[in-house]
Amino acid sequence: MGFGRMGWHELLWIGRLLVLMQLVHGVVGWGKDGHYAVCKIAEGYLTKDALATVRELLPDLAGGELASVCSWPDDIKWYYKWHWTSPLHYVDTPDFKCNYKYCRDCHDSYGHKNSCVTGAIFNYTEQLFSAYQGYSPQLSYNLTEALMFLAHYIGDVHQPLHVGFLGDLGGNTITVRWYRRKTNLHHVWDTMIIDSALKTFYRSDLGVMIQAIERNITDAWSNDIPSWENCGHNQTVCPNLYASESVRLACKFAYRNATPGSTLEDEYFLSRLPIVEKRLAQGGIRLATVLNRLFNSEVKIARE
Ligand SMILES: *[C@@H]1O[C@H](CO)[C@@H](O)[C@H](O)[C@H]1NC(C)=O
Ligand SMILES: *[C@@H]1O[C@H](CO)[C@@H](O)[C@H](O)[C@H]1NC(C)=O
Ligand SMILES: *[C@@H]1O[C@H](CO)[C@@H](O)[C@H](O)[C@H]1NC(C)=O
Ligand SMILES: *[C@@H]1O[C@H](CO)[C@@H](O)[C@H](O)[C@H]1NC(C)=O
């Protein structure tokens, strides 16, 4: 049955539903699409061992797909029980400082140390490490939650404005127009650039966008992948590096020409989209690399 048979009432109702879905969709972090893309890309680069362990850890509602629960930390942070996780999605640098330092920057607004996105990445990596690579099993952390937090926060730390200035809350208080729509700069980078790209270049199909990014991973960027994966000193994960890259990109691309009240259009969109796509790729590759290191059974056997 086509739309031809529907009355205006039905069409209006569908229209409102779509608007409502857009709104609900619009309030989350690197939007749902960004997190989905990072995790979907990561899934394609997991080793057999890592994929098996990820599937073991995933909650039933994930249907065996990591990408389907990668926005879980955004969904829960509004609940009282999970309120303490809100500061774990970002880290702020002092105003107009285009560098990041763990000791200086990783704390929440009450000054609690390690309460920031890079601290959380260390925390959940350590929990999984001690469970899967450690000599003795650690305390009873919920490793399902650890996996979902880690996957989400590795995505977040790659969004340049999740490592932005304290004074404007990572662009949240910078009101701008995105074409005709009033929004803020943080939201532009979480969601609007990806939304516009989907409509303009990818037939509104996130799968098509992800495939385009994956093609670049195997093609245009293939020589860079080892350097994305590398952590130096054989570390399992290196969120300080990811955060340093992000704040540099925030200064060079996100904040530039996006002063309060400005209207951002084609020029901004087309020059920033490649940055966004590359960050989604780097987030995905690095998430896969970390999970591969954590869940590699060979290392575990060697240590036992
Ligand atoms: C580390 O994770 C545990 C379990 O979720 C949590 O209780 C603790 O507060 C976390 N610490 C930091 C610094 O994020
Ligand atoms: C672990 O966390 C998930 C998600 O919050 C929850 O559904 C599950 O019941 C928890 N498992 C245990 C053993 O507490
Ligand atoms: C692919 O890489 C090229 C060259 O770096 C870049 O111009 C283009 O925007 C990239 N496309 C995607 C989807 O990442
Ligand atoms: C990293 O690990 C390799 C192989 O285990 C080892 O040969 C190398 O010395 C290590 N490098 C550092 C900097 O620890």
XYZ file of C-alpha atoms and ligand atoms in Angstrom:
360
model
C 0.000 0.000 0.000
C 1.451 3.341 -1.058
C 1.106 6.821 0.331
C -1.614 7.457 -2.243
C -4.138 5.654 -0.056
C -3.317 7.560 3.064
C -5.299 10.530 4.234
C -3.761 13.799 5.385
C -4.191 12.769 8.988
C -1.988 9.760 8.555
C 0.599 11.728 6.638
C 0.680 14.438 9.303
C 1.008 11.801 11.981
C 3.918 10.166 10.180
C 5.479 13.578 9.673
C 5.288 14.359 13.392
C 6.702 10.983 14.247
C 9.652 11.605 11.932
C 10.284 15.039 13.459
C 10.090 13.534 16.938
C 12.539 10.797 15.999
C 14.897 13.429 14.602
C 14.719 15.338 17.889
C 15.284 12.291 20.052
C 18.062 11.323 17.729
C 19.595 14.784 17.940
C 20.356 14.951 21.672
C 23.060 12.305 21.978
C 26.908 12.596 21.842
C 29.237 12.046 18.552
C 25.632 11.319 17.521
C 24.387 7.779 17.473
C 25.561 7.576 13.877
C 29.134 8.557 14.722
C 29.405 5.964 17.472
C 27.762 3.344 15.300
C 30.277 4.072 12.525
C 33.316 3.845 14.841
C 32.182 0.504 16.273
C 31.084 -0.894 12.919
C 34.489 -0.082 11.429
C 36.189 -1.654 14.463
C 34.187 -4.863 14.104
C 35.630 -5.340 10.626
C 39.189 -5.367 12.018
C 38.780 -7.680 15.006
C 40.732 -10.911 15.083
C 38.847 -14.164 15.487
C 39.777 -14.340 19.190
C 38.738 -10.776 19.864
C 35.453 -11.141 18.008
C 34.606 -14.261 19.996
C 35.297 -12.533 23.314
C 33.386 -9.408 22.284
C 30.367 -11.577 21.414
C 30.630 -13.352 24.772
C 30.630 -10.045 26.623
C 27.890 -8.274 24.668
C 24.456 -8.113 26.280
C 21.710 -10.137 24.579
C 20.003 -7.066 23.205
C 23.090 -6.350 21.082
C 22.300 -9.301 18.846
C 26.026 -10.062 18.603
C 26.782 -6.634 17.170
C 29.063 -4.268 19.106
C 27.917 -1.282 17.038
C 24.346 -1.665 18.265
C 25.303 -0.872 21.892
C 28.007 1.735 21.323
C 25.688 4.585 22.325
C 24.683 2.875 25.560
C 26.799 5.234 27.750
C 24.919 8.200 26.220
C 21.550 6.576 26.881
C 22.254 5.884 30.567
C 24.074 9.030 31.629
C 20.768 10.836 32.280
C 19.769 8.327 34.983
C 20.612 9.215 38.563
C 22.492 5.986 39.095
C 24.813 6.775 36.195
C 25.126 10.514 36.687
C 28.741 10.152 37.765
C 29.640 8.991 34.248
C 28.669 12.302 32.574
C 32.163 13.856 32.868
C 33.703 10.727 31.318
C 32.654 11.683 27.792
C 35.117 14.549 27.333
C 38.115 16.426 28.683
C 38.489 20.208 28.703
C 41.699 22.148 28.186
C 42.284 25.673 29.534
C 40.872 28.334 27.208
C 42.770 28.797 23.959
C 45.341 26.145 24.879
C 45.691 23.882 21.872
C 47.468 21.168 23.810
C 46.318 18.575 26.313
C 47.995 17.287 29.466
C 46.607 14.422 31.524
C 47.690 15.795 34.910
C 46.444 19.280 34.186
C 43.212 18.478 32.358
C 41.826 15.096 33.416
C 39.429 15.931 36.262
C 35.749 16.787 36.588
C 34.380 20.197 37.554
C 34.768 19.306 41.273
C 38.433 18.543 40.731
C 38.174 14.757 41.052
C 41.252 13.360 39.327
C 40.955 10.842 36.451
C 37.324 11.747 35.915
C 37.456 12.504 32.189
C 37.393 10.638 28.898
C 41.075 9.657 28.874
C 40.912 8.545 32.530
C 37.873 6.425 31.701
C 39.647 4.807 28.744
C 42.577 3.846 31.010
C 40.154 2.610 33.656
C 38.103 0.312 31.443
C 41.145 -0.923 29.533
C 42.753 -1.881 32.863
C 39.628 -3.714 33.996
C 39.538 -5.776 30.802
C 43.304 -6.238 30.848
C 43.381 -7.663 34.342
C 40.489 -9.970 33.531
C 41.900 -11.287 30.249
C 45.666 -10.784 30.369
C 46.395 -10.454 34.067
C 48.052 -13.037 36.279
C 45.100 -13.192 38.611
C 41.476 -12.265 38.074
C 40.692 -8.829 39.424
C 37.734 -7.724 41.505
C 34.326 -8.388 40.061
C 33.915 -5.546 37.620
C 31.079 -5.860 35.135
C 33.101 -6.537 31.984
C 30.079 -6.119 29.719
C 29.827 -2.544 30.910
C 33.606 -2.120 30.651
C 33.476 -3.115 26.977
C 30.567 -0.800 26.151
C 32.174 2.119 28.000
C 35.548 1.546 26.345
C 34.053 1.343 22.839
C 32.074 4.530 23.429
C 34.808 6.618 24.997
C 37.362 5.698 22.341
C 34.832 7.121 19.896
C 34.300 10.261 21.968
C 37.983 11.081 22.404
C 38.330 11.171 18.603
C 35.643 13.855 18.253
C 37.816 17.003 18.256
C 35.415 19.058 20.386
C 35.307 16.391 23.080
C 38.771 17.797 23.801
C 37.880 21.489 23.615
C 38.133 24.581 25.784
C 36.680 24.710 29.291
C 35.201 28.221 28.873
C 32.860 27.233 26.039
C 32.366 23.640 27.236
C 33.868 22.156 24.104
C 31.829 24.389 21.806
C 28.510 23.749 23.589
C 28.017 27.439 24.423
C 29.029 28.688 20.969
C 25.716 29.305 19.245
C 25.935 29.081 15.470
C 23.699 28.434 12.516
C 24.194 25.246 10.555
C 22.780 26.421 7.233
C 19.306 27.613 8.379
C 19.217 25.816 11.687
C 20.187 27.304 15.012
C 22.441 24.972 16.999
C 25.799 24.966 18.763
C 29.283 24.190 17.547
C 29.646 21.037 19.636
C 26.471 19.611 18.146
C 27.669 20.480 14.642
C 30.649 18.182 15.205
C 28.749 15.439 17.039
C 25.932 15.173 14.562
C 25.243 17.865 11.950
C 28.301 17.328 9.731
C 27.554 13.610 9.591
C 23.824 14.242 8.993
C 24.515 16.644 6.135
C 27.065 14.280 4.627
C 24.555 11.427 4.734
C 21.941 13.519 2.918
C 24.335 15.124 0.435
C 26.680 12.276 -0.475
C 25.409 8.962 0.855
C 21.687 8.688 -0.048
C 20.891 9.041 3.689
C 22.374 5.588 4.228
C 24.878 5.272 7.055
C 26.013 1.923 5.665
C 27.077 3.600 2.430
C 29.055 6.231 4.356
C 30.781 3.558 6.440
C 31.720 1.657 3.282
C 33.236 4.806 1.781
C 35.346 5.274 4.915
C 36.356 1.600 4.870
C 37.454 1.920 1.255
C 39.780 4.723 2.280
C 41.185 2.603 5.099
C 42.193 -0.120 2.673
C 43.236 2.335 -0.013
C 44.088 6.037 0.431
C 45.113 5.743 4.102
C 46.525 2.218 4.127
C 50.096 3.435 4.653
C 49.046 5.431 7.713
C 47.266 2.600 9.502
C 50.354 1.205 11.320
C 51.014 4.640 12.806
C 47.372 4.902 13.935
C 47.686 1.523 15.645
C 51.014 2.214 17.286
C 50.997 3.250 20.926
C 54.706 3.439 21.706
C 56.308 1.510 24.567
C 53.989 -1.396 23.682
C 51.102 0.131 25.576
C 47.681 -1.414 25.123
C 45.968 1.911 24.583
C 47.148 5.531 24.341
C 44.253 7.934 24.928
C 46.622 10.812 25.698
C 47.799 10.695 22.095
C 44.223 10.605 20.746
C 43.257 13.568 22.955
C 46.291 15.601 21.887
C 45.365 15.060 18.246
C 41.772 16.055 18.949
C 42.522 19.379 20.609
C 44.892 20.286 17.777
C 42.125 19.537 15.278
C 39.667 21.475 17.424
C 41.889 24.565 17.180
C 42.803 24.158 13.554
C 39.404 23.208 12.149
C 36.504 23.191 14.626
C 36.901 26.589 16.322
C 38.377 28.330 13.288
C 35.853 30.591 11.534
C 33.134 29.434 13.914
C 32.742 32.424 16.193
C 29.531 32.854 18.214
C 26.657 33.889 15.970
C 28.313 32.804 12.728
C 26.539 30.858 10.011
C 28.322 27.721 8.865
C 27.591 26.563 5.354
C 29.176 24.788 2.387
C 32.676 26.150 2.882
C 32.875 24.959 6.481
C 30.989 21.721 5.786
C 33.064 20.614 2.814
C 36.416 21.430 4.404
C 35.592 19.773 7.763
C 33.845 16.637 6.543
C 37.139 14.907 5.583
C 38.408 15.556 9.128
C 35.288 13.978 10.616
C 35.516 10.947 8.329
C 39.166 10.405 9.155
C 38.501 10.652 12.897
C 35.729 8.040 12.598
C 38.219 5.797 10.795
C 40.948 6.343 13.388
C 38.498 5.718 16.233
C 37.403 2.456 14.618
C 40.903 1.195 13.843
C 42.172 2.045 17.305
C 39.197 0.458 19.061
C 39.834 -2.738 17.089
C 43.547 -2.628 17.894
C 42.920 -2.236 21.618
C 40.355 -5.052 21.698
C 42.715 -7.279 19.691
C 45.478 -6.646 22.220
C 43.174 -7.258 25.172
C 41.520 -10.411 23.865
C 44.455 -12.061 22.132
C 44.486 -15.560 23.587
C 48.094 -16.280 22.522
C 49.531 -13.669 24.847
C 47.348 -15.026 27.618
C 48.556 -18.584 27.100
C 52.168 -17.426 26.959
C 51.795 -15.789 30.359
C 50.061 -18.670 32.061
C 36.365 2.967 36.873
O 35.292 2.070 36.636
C 34.536 1.694 37.777
C 33.446 0.738 37.324
O 32.572 1.345 36.390
C 33.986 2.928 38.464
O 33.341 2.571 39.664
C 35.101 3.927 38.748
O 34.563 5.119 39.284
C 35.819 4.251 37.459
N 36.903 5.211 37.666
C 37.146 6.201 36.822
C 38.274 7.091 37.182
O 36.492 6.381 35.800
C 26.443 -6.082 33.663
O 25.972 -4.898 33.083
C 24.886 -5.050 32.172
C 24.591 -3.673 31.603
O 24.428 -2.738 32.622
C 23.695 -5.646 32.899
O 22.639 -5.842 31.976
C 24.111 -6.972 33.515
O 23.038 -7.489 34.276
C 25.328 -6.798 34.420
N 25.806 -8.097 34.850
C 25.975 -8.406 36.134
C 26.501 -9.773 36.415
O 25.729 -7.600 37.033
C 39.005 9.439 1.286
O 40.322 9.937 1.197
C 40.453 11.079 0.352
C 41.942 11.398 0.261
O 42.485 11.563 1.542
C 39.622 12.215 0.906
O 39.713 13.336 0.075
C 38.166 11.772 1.038
O 37.419 12.800 1.656
C 38.061 10.506 1.849
N 36.688 10.017 1.865
C 36.154 9.426 2.937
C 34.775 8.913 2.799
O 36.753 9.297 3.990
C 57.803 -3.985 22.451
O 57.615 -5.389 22.356
C 58.555 -6.056 21.526
C 58.142 -7.517 21.381
O 57.504 -8.000 22.541
C 59.965 -5.880 22.126
O 60.913 -6.513 21.295
C 60.269 -4.371 22.204
O 61.525 -4.184 22.842
C 59.186 -3.642 23.005
N 59.415 -2.194 22.917
C 59.338 -1.395 23.970
C 59.629 0.041 23.713
O 59.058 -1.777 25.079
